[in-house]
């Protein structure tokens, strides 16, 4: 389960990175266009947050009910999740499209970068429903054990986007609007793939019309468990907004561009961690529902060591070659000069961030929504956001204070999450697994 989902995450990030690589190399406009895209990322994170609210909330519940042999209830949860995704998609498209100008300026746009941000976002929002369906319903494919089909959802979208990007951006001279159009079409293909599978013969759980009618108790359970992934996306968006606005104040458009590159690299190197931990959730949830607590503990150990080995290797590699990684997106001398020190500060404790991913994914996979929500808020909203605003004023740090907030939060938030998971989940499961033998 982990391998195809990790591959899917890598493919997904690949086409996002290719998107930004093309945008960063638009003749004469690359750096400003890249900065404009960076201003749109918090809004895109919000849209993805609503998709995760339903997808990551409903899919673990499906796994738990399948483990109990309750197939009909699992289908009902999937149907309710789909209806919620459609409702959220329609409302969010209208709100974001109508208020996009004040939102972008609030998020750190200047008169110079706004046209690029608006050109991308106005078109991207037309594909919001495709994002909701493709991203929000794909976890229900993975929760049934069809990891390769789930990977195909992302691979299809990535292939379409990579092929269309240069055609629209350079061939037709559409610039950032061409990148947005290519993204919309790729997301439409992914959404079609998901719907064809979930309504087809191969799917164990079918997306049936009878399951689409919302039922209050199911909706509450879906949203409650999905609130963790939602809060993670929302707090990520909040931090991106604060970072962009603070960097605009202390360093101008150049540092907003630096943060765009930094966030892009972070997505690349953290997505395999997300793939491994997300891939564990259907397995952990199924065995937890079947009362196989010893197997749940085995899964937790496997996820922990695999994730940490990867994180340490990538962490050391990232700190060793910052300039090379920045040049992937743009080779502007100013961007590289100011980006390298910011890069090393931001990724100083990257390995500790994996503690957060591990602990939180286990809470979600076992249906423990309260702990998952708490730690979603703790690292970003409680630690990073205040530090982003305060540190630039301390010890003359300036822009470096914005980048320093992340490594501090990785240590504090990550350790708090993983230690709580050990005390409240891993050890009690060991006691439960030992009870039959003690009797």
Short mmCIF file of C-alpha atoms in Angstrom, two decimals, residues 56-383:
data_model
loop_
_atom_site.label_atom_id
_atom_site.label_comp_id
_atom_site.label_asym_id
_atom_site.label_seq_id
_atom_site.Cartn_x
_atom_site.Cartn_y
_atom_site.Cartn_z
CA UNK A 56 -9.13 11.61 4.44
CA UNK A 57 -12.15 11.67 6.74
CA UNK A 58 -14.22 9.10 4.87
CA UNK A 59 -11.57 6.66 3.62
CA UNK A 60 -10.23 5.55 7.06
CA UNK A 61 -13.82 5.03 8.21
CA UNK A 62 -14.40 2.84 5.15
CA UNK A 63 -11.36 0.74 6.08
CA UNK A 64 -12.54 0.33 9.68
CA UNK A 65 -16.07 -0.72 8.58
CA UNK A 66 -14.67 -3.12 5.99
CA UNK A 67 -12.53 -4.67 8.74
CA UNK A 68 -15.76 -5.23 10.68
CA UNK A 69 -17.49 -6.71 7.61
CA UNK A 70 -19.93 -3.75 7.29
CA UNK A 71 -19.72 -3.22 3.52
CA UNK A 72 -23.04 -1.38 3.16
CA UNK A 73 -22.08 1.26 5.73
CA UNK A 74 -18.69 1.66 4.04
CA UNK A 75 -20.45 2.41 0.74
CA UNK A 76 -22.77 4.89 2.44
CA UNK A 77 -19.79 6.76 3.89
CA UNK A 78 -18.17 6.93 0.44
CA UNK A 79 -21.40 8.24 -1.12
CA UNK A 80 -21.86 10.90 1.55
CA UNK A 81 -18.26 12.00 1.09
CA UNK A 82 -18.82 12.43 -2.65
CA UNK A 83 -21.90 14.61 -2.09
CA UNK A 84 -19.99 16.79 0.38
CA UNK A 85 -17.16 17.21 -2.13
CA UNK A 86 -19.55 18.45 -4.81
CA UNK A 87 -21.21 20.93 -2.43
CA UNK A 88 -17.87 22.29 -1.22
CA UNK A 89 -16.58 22.55 -4.79
CA UNK A 90 -19.48 24.68 -6.02
CA UNK A 91 -19.43 27.05 -3.04
CA UNK A 92 -15.65 27.48 -3.01
CA UNK A 93 -15.49 28.17 -6.75
CA UNK A 94 -17.99 31.01 -6.41
CA UNK A 95 -16.44 32.55 -3.28
CA UNK A 96 -12.82 32.41 -4.39
CA UNK A 97 -13.59 33.66 -7.90
CA UNK A 98 -15.65 36.61 -6.63
CA UNK A 99 -13.20 37.72 -3.93
CA UNK A 100 -9.89 36.75 -5.56
CA UNK A 101 -8.55 40.33 -5.92
CA UNK A 102 -8.78 41.35 -2.23
CA UNK A 103 -7.64 37.88 -1.18
CA UNK A 104 -4.49 38.02 -3.32
CA UNK A 105 -3.55 41.48 -2.03
CA UNK A 106 -4.18 40.30 1.51
CA UNK A 107 -1.90 37.32 0.85
CA UNK A 108 1.04 39.57 -0.14
CA UNK A 109 0.51 40.56 -3.77
CA UNK A 110 1.96 43.81 -5.09
CA UNK A 111 0.82 45.79 -8.13
CA UNK A 112 3.66 44.13 -10.05
CA UNK A 113 2.89 40.51 -9.11
CA UNK A 114 -0.93 40.68 -8.97
CA UNK A 115 -1.50 40.30 -12.76
CA UNK A 116 0.46 37.02 -12.75
CA UNK A 117 -1.34 35.68 -9.68
CA UNK A 118 -4.76 36.68 -11.02
CA UNK A 119 -4.05 35.27 -14.47
CA UNK A 120 -3.30 31.87 -12.98
CA UNK A 121 -5.95 31.77 -10.26
CA UNK A 122 -8.94 33.00 -12.32
CA UNK A 123 -8.51 30.05 -14.68
CA UNK A 124 -7.47 27.49 -12.07
CA UNK A 125 -10.67 28.03 -10.05
CA UNK A 126 -12.77 26.79 -12.97
CA UNK A 127 -11.40 23.30 -12.26
CA UNK A 128 -12.20 23.25 -8.54
CA UNK A 129 -14.79 20.47 -8.92
CA UNK A 130 -12.21 18.32 -10.69
CA UNK A 131 -9.79 18.87 -7.79
CA UNK A 132 -12.48 17.87 -5.29
CA UNK A 133 -13.36 14.65 -7.10
CA UNK A 134 -9.84 13.57 -8.10
CA UNK A 135 -8.15 14.37 -4.80
CA UNK A 136 -11.09 13.73 -2.48
CA UNK A 137 -12.30 10.39 -3.90
CA UNK A 138 -8.94 8.79 -4.70
CA UNK A 139 -8.40 7.72 -1.04
CA UNK A 140 -11.49 5.50 -1.38
CA UNK A 141 -9.70 3.57 -4.13
CA UNK A 142 -6.63 3.15 -1.93
CA UNK A 143 -8.74 2.17 1.10
CA UNK A 144 -10.03 -0.85 -0.85
CA UNK A 145 -6.48 -2.07 -1.47
CA UNK A 146 -6.17 -0.87 -5.09
CA UNK A 147 -2.99 1.15 -4.58
CA UNK A 148 -1.92 0.86 -8.22
CA UNK A 149 -5.25 2.15 -9.48
CA UNK A 150 -4.94 5.05 -7.05
CA UNK A 151 -1.47 5.73 -8.38
CA UNK A 152 -2.93 5.71 -11.89
CA UNK A 153 -5.23 8.60 -10.95
CA UNK A 154 -2.24 10.79 -10.24
CA UNK A 155 -0.08 9.42 -13.06
CA UNK A 156 -2.73 10.19 -15.69
CA UNK A 157 -3.10 13.77 -14.49
CA UNK A 158 0.66 14.23 -14.32
CA UNK A 159 1.22 12.95 -17.85
CA UNK A 160 -1.46 15.20 -19.32
CA UNK A 161 -0.13 18.24 -17.45
CA UNK A 162 3.52 17.67 -18.38
CA UNK A 163 2.62 17.28 -22.06
CA UNK A 164 0.27 20.29 -22.22
CA UNK A 165 2.35 22.73 -20.13
CA UNK A 166 4.96 23.65 -22.78
CA UNK A 167 2.30 23.70 -25.50
CA UNK A 168 0.11 26.24 -23.71
CA UNK A 169 2.82 28.27 -21.91
CA UNK A 170 5.33 28.64 -24.75
CA UNK A 171 3.74 27.25 -27.92
CA UNK A 172 0.53 29.27 -27.65
CA UNK A 173 2.17 32.08 -25.67
CA UNK A 174 -0.39 31.89 -22.84
CA UNK A 175 2.14 32.23 -20.00
CA UNK A 176 0.75 31.57 -16.51
CA UNK A 177 -2.76 31.17 -17.91
CA UNK A 178 -1.46 28.32 -20.05
CA UNK A 179 -0.10 26.60 -16.94
CA UNK A 180 -3.49 26.94 -15.24
CA UNK A 181 -5.35 25.57 -18.28
CA UNK A 182 -3.02 22.57 -18.48
CA UNK A 183 -3.64 21.91 -14.78
CA UNK A 184 -7.44 22.07 -15.19
CA UNK A 185 -7.41 19.56 -18.04
CA UNK A 186 -5.11 17.21 -16.15
CA UNK A 187 -7.37 17.35 -13.09
CA UNK A 188 -10.41 16.64 -15.27
CA UNK A 189 -8.72 13.47 -16.53
CA UNK A 190 -7.92 12.35 -12.98
CA UNK A 191 -11.51 12.98 -11.85
CA UNK A 192 -12.88 10.96 -14.79
CA UNK A 193 -10.50 8.08 -13.97
CA UNK A 194 -11.68 7.99 -10.32
CA UNK A 195 -15.37 8.04 -11.22
CA UNK A 196 -15.00 5.32 -13.87
CA UNK A 197 -13.33 3.02 -11.35
CA UNK A 198 -15.67 3.66 -8.41
CA UNK A 199 -18.75 3.06 -10.58
CA UNK A 200 -17.20 0.07 -12.41
CA UNK A 201 -17.15 -3.68 -11.81
CA UNK A 202 -13.68 -3.94 -10.27
CA UNK A 203 -14.41 -1.68 -7.29
CA UNK A 204 -15.34 -3.50 -4.07
CA UNK A 205 -17.31 -0.48 -2.87
CA UNK A 206 -19.54 1.13 -5.49
CA UNK A 207 -20.49 4.78 -5.77
CA UNK A 208 -24.26 4.27 -5.92
CA UNK A 209 -27.02 6.94 -6.20
CA UNK A 210 -28.72 5.56 -3.07
CA UNK A 211 -25.60 6.29 -0.99
CA UNK A 212 -25.36 9.96 -2.03
CA UNK A 213 -28.11 11.21 0.28
CA UNK A 214 -26.52 12.92 3.26
CA UNK A 215 -27.14 11.46 6.71
CA UNK A 216 -26.28 13.67 9.68
CA UNK A 217 -24.43 11.11 11.78
CA UNK A 218 -22.27 9.93 8.87
CA UNK A 219 -21.46 13.51 7.87
CA UNK A 220 -20.44 14.27 11.44
CA UNK A 221 -18.10 11.27 11.57
CA UNK A 222 -16.56 12.06 8.16
CA UNK A 223 -15.95 15.71 8.97
CA UNK A 224 -14.73 14.96 12.47
CA UNK A 225 -12.05 12.53 11.30
CA UNK A 226 -11.20 14.58 8.19
CA UNK A 227 -10.74 17.69 10.28
CA UNK A 228 -7.11 16.72 10.92
CA UNK A 229 -6.09 16.79 7.25
CA UNK A 230 -8.27 19.85 6.74
CA UNK A 231 -6.63 21.73 9.60
CA UNK A 232 -3.21 20.76 8.29
CA UNK A 233 -4.02 22.29 4.90
CA UNK A 234 -5.67 25.34 6.43
CA UNK A 235 -2.84 26.01 8.86
CA UNK A 236 -0.33 25.48 6.04
CA UNK A 237 -2.28 28.07 4.08
CA UNK A 238 -2.32 30.42 7.06
CA UNK A 239 1.43 30.12 7.50
CA UNK A 240 2.03 30.68 3.77
CA UNK A 241 -0.06 33.84 3.93
CA UNK A 242 1.78 35.12 7.00
CA UNK A 243 5.14 34.27 5.46
CA UNK A 244 4.34 36.00 2.17
CA UNK A 245 2.95 39.09 3.89
CA UNK A 246 5.84 39.31 6.37
CA UNK A 247 8.45 38.71 3.66
CA UNK A 248 6.79 41.35 1.49
CA UNK A 249 7.18 43.77 4.40
CA UNK A 250 10.80 42.89 5.22
CA UNK A 251 12.25 41.87 1.86
CA UNK A 252 9.81 42.58 -1.00
CA UNK A 253 8.86 40.45 -4.01
CA UNK A 254 12.28 38.78 -4.17
CA UNK A 255 11.83 37.00 -0.84
CA UNK A 256 8.27 35.97 -1.69
CA UNK A 257 9.85 34.28 -4.72
CA UNK A 258 12.47 32.64 -2.47
CA UNK A 259 9.70 31.25 -0.24
CA UNK A 260 7.88 29.89 -3.33
CA UNK A 261 11.00 27.92 -4.28
CA UNK A 262 11.55 26.76 -0.67
CA UNK A 263 7.94 25.53 -0.43
CA UNK A 264 8.29 23.74 -3.76
CA UNK A 265 11.37 21.85 -2.56
CA UNK A 266 9.66 21.06 0.75
CA UNK A 267 6.74 19.52 -1.13
CA UNK A 268 9.10 17.36 -3.17
CA UNK A 269 11.06 15.96 -0.25
CA UNK A 270 8.12 15.59 2.17
CA UNK A 271 5.67 13.92 -0.23
CA UNK A 272 7.31 10.47 0.04
CA UNK A 273 6.85 10.77 3.83
CA UNK A 274 3.21 11.64 3.25
CA UNK A 275 2.87 8.72 0.83
CA UNK A 276 4.33 6.21 3.27
CA UNK A 277 2.23 7.40 6.21
CA UNK A 278 -0.97 7.71 4.14
CA UNK A 279 -0.37 4.25 2.67
CA UNK A 280 -0.31 2.82 6.17
CA UNK A 281 -3.76 4.12 7.09
CA UNK A 282 -5.95 1.55 5.25
CA UNK A 283 -3.85 -1.31 6.65
CA UNK A 284 -3.81 0.06 10.19
CA UNK A 285 -7.53 0.90 10.08
CA UNK A 286 -8.55 -2.52 8.73
CA UNK A 287 -6.53 -4.43 11.34
CA UNK A 288 -7.67 -2.12 14.11
CA UNK A 289 -11.30 -2.75 13.13
CA UNK A 290 -10.59 -6.50 13.16
CA UNK A 291 -8.99 -6.25 16.66
CA UNK A 292 -5.59 -7.40 15.33
CA UNK A 293 -3.65 -5.10 17.65
CA UNK A 294 -0.32 -6.89 17.28
CA UNK A 295 -0.40 -6.28 13.52
CA UNK A 296 -1.25 -2.62 14.10
CA UNK A 297 1.89 -2.28 16.24
CA UNK A 298 3.95 -3.99 13.53
CA UNK A 299 2.61 -1.49 11.02
CA UNK A 300 3.48 1.45 13.27
CA UNK A 301 7.06 0.22 13.71
CA UNK A 302 7.46 -0.33 9.98
CA UNK A 303 6.18 3.15 9.14
CA UNK A 304 8.38 4.79 11.78
CA UNK A 305 11.69 3.28 10.70
CA UNK A 306 11.08 3.53 6.96
CA UNK A 307 10.04 7.18 7.26
CA UNK A 308 12.92 8.19 9.53
CA UNK A 309 15.61 6.50 7.40
CA UNK A 310 14.31 8.32 4.32
CA UNK A 311 13.99 11.64 6.17
CA UNK A 312 17.55 11.67 7.50
CA UNK A 313 19.05 10.81 4.08
CA UNK A 314 17.05 13.50 2.28
CA UNK A 315 17.64 16.05 5.04
CA UNK A 316 21.44 15.74 4.74
CA UNK A 317 21.29 15.81 0.94
CA UNK A 318 19.11 18.91 0.92
CA UNK A 319 21.45 20.88 3.18
CA UNK A 320 24.45 19.85 1.05
CA UNK A 321 23.13 21.08 -2.32
CA UNK A 322 20.82 24.09 -1.87
CA UNK A 323 22.01 26.06 -4.90
CA UNK A 324 21.51 23.11 -7.23
CA UNK A 325 17.95 22.67 -6.01
CA UNK A 326 17.12 26.37 -6.39
CA UNK A 327 18.43 26.41 -9.97
CA UNK A 328 15.81 23.82 -10.91
CA UNK A 329 13.23 26.61 -10.80
CA UNK A 330 15.13 29.77 -11.65
CA UNK A 331 18.79 30.76 -12.07
CA UNK A 332 18.36 34.44 -11.28
CA UNK A 333 21.57 35.52 -9.42
CA UNK A 334 19.65 37.53 -6.79
CA UNK A 335 17.28 34.66 -6.10
CA UNK A 336 20.19 32.26 -5.62
CA UNK A 337 22.21 34.71 -3.49
CA UNK A 338 19.38 35.28 -1.00
CA UNK A 339 17.83 31.84 -1.38
CA UNK A 340 20.78 29.67 -0.28
CA UNK A 341 21.05 30.97 3.34
CA UNK A 342 17.25 31.02 3.68
CA UNK A 343 17.17 27.45 2.39
CA UNK A 344 19.66 26.19 4.98
CA UNK A 345 17.77 27.87 7.83
CA UNK A 346 14.36 26.56 6.76
CA UNK A 347 15.51 22.92 6.38
CA UNK A 348 17.80 22.87 9.44
CA UNK A 349 15.62 20.31 11.31
CA UNK A 350 13.63 18.77 8.44
CA UNK A 351 14.00 15.20 9.77
CA UNK A 352 12.05 16.11 12.92
CA UNK A 353 9.04 17.10 10.80
CA UNK A 354 8.52 13.41 10.02
CA UNK A 355 7.56 12.82 13.66
CA UNK A 356 4.46 14.94 12.99
CA UNK A 357 3.53 13.00 9.84
CA UNK A 358 3.97 9.63 11.55
CA UNK A 359 2.03 10.42 14.71
CA UNK A 360 -0.78 12.26 13.00
CA UNK A 361 -1.34 9.63 10.28
CA UNK A 362 -1.62 6.93 12.95
CA UNK A 363 -4.19 8.96 14.88
CA UNK A 364 -6.23 9.40 11.68
CA UNK A 365 -5.89 5.77 10.57
CA UNK A 366 -7.24 4.54 13.92
CA UNK A 367 -10.11 7.03 13.98
CA UNK A 368 -8.72 9.20 16.80
CA UNK A 369 -9.85 12.55 15.48
CA UNK A 370 -9.28 14.68 18.59
CA UNK A 371 -5.56 13.96 18.84
CA UNK A 372 -5.12 14.36 15.08
CA UNK A 373 -6.84 17.76 15.10
CA UNK A 374 -4.89 18.97 18.13
CA UNK A 375 -1.49 18.23 16.62
CA UNK A 376 -2.55 19.69 13.26
CA UNK A 377 -3.14 22.98 15.05
CA UNK A 378 -0.21 22.80 17.44
CA UNK A 379 2.73 22.90 15.03
CA UNK A 380 1.48 25.44 12.51
CA UNK A 381 -1.12 27.62 14.23
CA UNK A 382 0.29 27.64 17.77
CA UNK A 383 4.05 27.55 17.05
#
